[in-house]
Amino acid sequence: MNVYNIILKFQNSLMLLVSHIEELDSAVSLNDEEEVLVWAYELIATYRRIKNELELD
């Protein structure tokens, strides 16, 4: 994988994390406990997937 593809993949991953954080923030603002749990789980799962894909420690 060349450097450009790595940077593009990292950029896309960061954008996905930002999206999940925004959804979580919205759920917290609305005091929607179920949505908070859903988006917190999605955020953690996405972080772990990205960490594994990019082989970060």
Short mmCIF file of C-alpha atoms in Angstrom, two decimals:
data_model
loop_
_atom_site.label_atom_id
_atom_site.label_comp_id
_atom_site.label_asym_id
_atom_site.label_seq_id
_atom_site.Cartn_x
_atom_site.Cartn_y
_atom_site.Cartn_z
CA MET A 1 0.00 0.00 0.00
CA ASN A 2 1.51 3.31 -1.01
CA VAL A 3 1.68 6.40 1.19
CA TYR A 4 -1.20 8.16 -0.59
CA ASN A 5 -3.54 5.23 0.02
CA ILE A 6 -2.54 5.05 3.68
CA ILE A 7 -3.21 8.76 4.13
CA LEU A 8 -6.55 8.50 2.32
CA LYS A 9 -7.59 5.54 4.44
CA PHE A 10 -6.57 7.38 7.62
CA GLN A 11 -8.49 10.48 6.51
CA ASN A 12 -11.62 8.43 5.81
CA SER A 13 -11.28 6.71 9.17
CA LEU A 14 -11.02 10.04 10.97
CA MET A 15 -14.10 11.34 9.17
CA LEU A 16 -16.04 8.26 10.26
CA LEU A 17 -14.95 8.77 13.87
CA VAL A 18 -16.01 12.43 13.69
CA SER A 19 -19.41 11.36 12.40
CA HIS A 20 -19.86 8.92 15.30
CA ILE A 21 -18.75 11.55 17.80
CA GLU A 22 -21.27 14.03 16.40
CA GLU A 23 -24.06 11.45 16.63
CA LEU A 24 -23.04 10.62 20.20
CA ASP A 25 -22.95 14.31 21.11
CA SER A 26 -26.43 14.78 19.66
CA ALA A 27 -27.79 11.82 21.62
CA VAL A 28 -26.24 13.18 24.82
CA SER A 29 -27.76 16.61 24.14
CA LEU A 30 -31.18 15.01 23.68
CA ASN A 31 -30.65 12.90 26.81
CA ASP A 32 -31.52 9.80 24.77
CA GLU A 33 -29.92 7.00 26.76
CA GLU A 34 -30.56 4.31 24.15
CA GLU A 35 -28.97 6.36 21.37
CA VAL A 36 -26.05 7.26 23.64
CA LEU A 37 -25.37 3.56 24.16
CA VAL A 38 -25.73 2.80 20.45
CA TRP A 39 -23.35 5.55 19.35
CA ALA A 40 -20.88 4.92 22.16
CA TYR A 41 -20.71 1.28 21.08
CA GLU A 42 -20.36 2.28 17.40
CA LEU A 43 -17.59 4.71 18.27
CA ILE A 44 -15.64 2.10 20.23
CA ALA A 45 -16.18 -0.60 17.58
CA THR A 46 -15.11 1.75 14.79
CA TYR A 47 -12.01 2.84 16.72
CA ARG A 48 -11.00 -0.77 17.29
CA ARG A 49 -11.57 -1.67 13.64
CA ILE A 50 -9.54 1.31 12.46
CA LYS A 51 -6.77 0.53 14.93
CA ASN A 52 -6.57 -3.03 13.61
CA GLU A 53 -6.77 -2.00 9.95
CA LEU A 54 -4.04 0.58 10.30
CA GLU A 55 -2.03 -1.70 12.59
CA LEU A 56 -1.72 0.93 15.33
CA ASP A 57 -0.67 0.00 18.83
#
